[in-house]
Amino acid sequence: MVFRKTLLAVLIGSVAALAGCNSSSNDVDDKTTTLPTSDYTNIIDRAGNPDALRDYDEYDNLKYNAFVDNGAWHGHLLPADTNGYGAFGGIMQVTQEYANFMSGQTFDKLHLLDKTSGNVIDLANATANIYSTPGALVQILKTDQVEVQMFLRFVTDRTSLVETKITNLTSNDLDLELSWDGELLQNAYEKPNDSGGVTTQTIAEMYPEYKRTISATDNGIKINFSDMKDNWAIRNDSDAEFRVTRSIPTITAASGLTFKSVTAAEIDEHESMTFYTAYSNLHNAKEVQSETQKVQAILANPSSYMNKSQARWDEYLAKGLTNAEATPEQARVGVKAMMTLNGNWRSAAGDITQSTVTPSVTARWFSGNLTWPWDTWKQAYAMAHFNPDVAMDNIRTVFQFQVQADDEIRPQDEGYLLDVVTYTKPESRGGAGSENWNERNTKPSLASWAVMEVYNALISEFDRKDDAQAFIDEMYPQLVAYHNWWLNNRDHNGNSIPEYGAAVDPAHNTSKAEGNEIYVRVWSASNLTDPSFGFDVSKVELLPDAPNAAGQSRYKIISMANYNTLLDNKEGFDVGAVSNGAKTATSWESGMDHAARFGEIYDLSRVNSSGDPEMDQLGRYANEHYGFDNTLTQNGEVYAYTDSSAVNLAKLLDARLDWEVRFAENRTNDNAPSGTLLGFSMLQESVDQASYMYSDNTYLAQMAKLVSPGVSAEGDVKRFTEHATFIKDYINTCMFDEGTNFYYDIRMVDKHGQDSAYEKNGIMCAGKPLVERGQAPDGWSPLFNGAATQEYADRVMDVMLDADKFDASTKYQAKGISFPTASMDNPAYEANIYWRGRVWLDQFYFGVSSLDKYGRADDAVRIANDLFNNAEGMTGDGAIRENYNPETGAVQGASNFSWSSAHTYMLYRGFFK
């Protein structure tokens, strides 16, 4: 770091005047705090030395797992090596929608100088005991002259507090100069390059508009930031600040991105002095004003705040660790899950008026206070048992933005829950704008499942009956409205079995003035504006994109009729990649993005984008089922089928139609063309959604009996009970395939778009089970939700325990994890594919719970044990991940992932007994 000499001179000349203020007889308060200890130390690796603002791993996670707690918006790391001793300087800063590193490990590092001898007391040479507990970071550094104890806790939802205790180990009084210095990170990222070196880009180069300035405050510093928006990495307002405030007088010089603070201290022989440092990450001037006042109160009585933080964690662990039969390793995993969920808790900020829980504070696209319904149901279900207030607030955050009848954008969606809500609303909703807000789809409804778990936990585990009653009274009308929305807006054929689909949204339909028609974008070597191809060419647009490597141009195909024409003739049109916004929204709505049942299977376009001929899953499927010759010929960088004859391509088209997804418009007035457009349904009834709706009806019927007299629920018990009974009969009549012993989605039209409804056992089924797209975890959703018959459950469980299908921990001994997101013999399976191979712990938990519920408890415990033993880092100090490789147990996806942690906690709590 470089300081102006005049500033250094002022510091040095002023230190002497502070000596009398800082002494062993002049501590901040005379109350004591306890050095953090725990049976659960170093559960998660908290060490790290960030090199760049975006210091990412291969999955775009922040590389290090900062400790963050109490809903705060920043975190700290332990030092990675001796250079970082004396600081918790690796600071992760959570801005409105993203998290980044602000500084490396030496930021605000404590330096000690013995003024009598002129010698530096180098903490890098100290004997060190450095560790983390669930609620604290700790450094104990011992030299010949001093012992320095530092520990950090979060004491408000914006401020962390470090207690520093320096003990004089000598028989002489010590006259010390204490100093702290630091520098903000200057690199935006560092990435390995193909030549074996590292490519670096500075923040000034990558984000020239991002100005950061350190300046001195009373006994500390503040860091100011310029306004940053619309760059998909940093988002904050121009009055955001990060503040460091000490409990002892200091003199500070600051210049640009660097600072140095100095004070003097006198410590009598074998005596100690204690002081405190507060770190606050603040979004705006209003927060600066209010938190500055709080910090002054904290520094006047710091030990009480430290003790309250300790007591908070004591309560979490006392309530959360209830499985006395769990092994120490299993208990450590339970603690890790609790730590992760609490670490992803963000306190109220921006337009979100209460706390929430995000998927992952360290994952690029899941941080800030971004909130999804599907994640929330699982997070709240788990947190109900150790942090129920945050569990309730997480649910409230989702419902805060529930669409009302007078909504300015989508009044037709009354009761709808938005897919992602963020720190600020988009400008279209009167907010300051957002980069990640999404309302083009919702998520499956396990909301009532989560609310009932919170209700029961409040009563039975926390003795908070009044709070439980108030919560269920608050939530019940909103849950009913959401339930009704599914039946009103996503039930195309009106049979009370809703489909997944897509809301009215410009991402996949034209404007209202243009008819609100569905559209897709496709690459094709043919001139699709030629009427001979059968399109309504008035609704086909050639887009300005440059031709791709295969010589294809890009087109926008508008209208449902044109979309179906495309599906029926795709091979004849020489079509490459297709971007189908409605299909994307539909898969997002299911919570199982790009699953095989939504027609996702790699084809020739994937081969050409990856350069890997093994990616031609559709070609292999067509070869096996239709006799298609899938031999490939490579011409330069482009692969093509060797036999391009019409006869051979017709076989490929026949195979492709097994995987195509059709849609329909949902409108008022029984889908009359003149009715108001409500959205789009995939013409496919999904077995998991039907099963969730069965549960939803069951729980709503229970709630209708529990709500207070002033809450409208007349006739609801009968209505929801009857609907649950109908859905259960429908699932077991229409969605089970006798030939393969498994439950599936069912088509509402056949592969050529023709109605496929038929009657069976007095029930009109919308279509046949969709066996062609293989087996996946949605097939055991009727078991998890209790809708399966015992006979069918036994047959499904035999499939689940088949080592060539789902029981990967049996097939891949000592390394595999069972229940991949497609069976291992599914045509679209590959161990690394996001939702067609990797193990997701929600579907894993649904699987072992299904086994347990229907009589295979021993297998459930075995498979759960295999997860804990084989998942990379699970019983060690690795972060809980978004998903895992079923064949190797390798971590994949987002780190510190909430719903994985929620289900891991549920496994700890409910199994191993």
CSV table of C-alpha atoms in Angstrom, one decimal, residues 209-215 222-226 255-258:
chain,number,residue,atom,x,y,z
A,209,GLU,CA,-18.0,3.1,-13.5
A,210,TYR,CA,-17.5,1.3,-10.2
A,211,LYS,CA,-15.9,3.8,-7.9
A,212,ARG,CA,-14.9,2.9,-4.4
A,213,THR,CA,-13.4,5.3,-1.9
A,214,ILE,CA,-12.1,4.8,1.7
A,215,SER,CA,-12.2,7.8,4.0
A,222,LYS,CA,-16.1,4.2,5.7
A,223,ILE,CA,-16.1,2.9,2.1
A,224,ASN,CA,-18.3,4.5,-0.4
A,225,PHE,CA,-19.5,3.0,-3.6
A,226,SER,CA,-20.8,4.4,-6.8
A,255,SER,CA,-6.1,7.4,0.3
A,256,GLY,CA,-8.2,5.9,-2.5
A,257,LEU,CA,-8.5,2.2,-1.9
A,258,THR,CA,-6.1,2.1,1.1
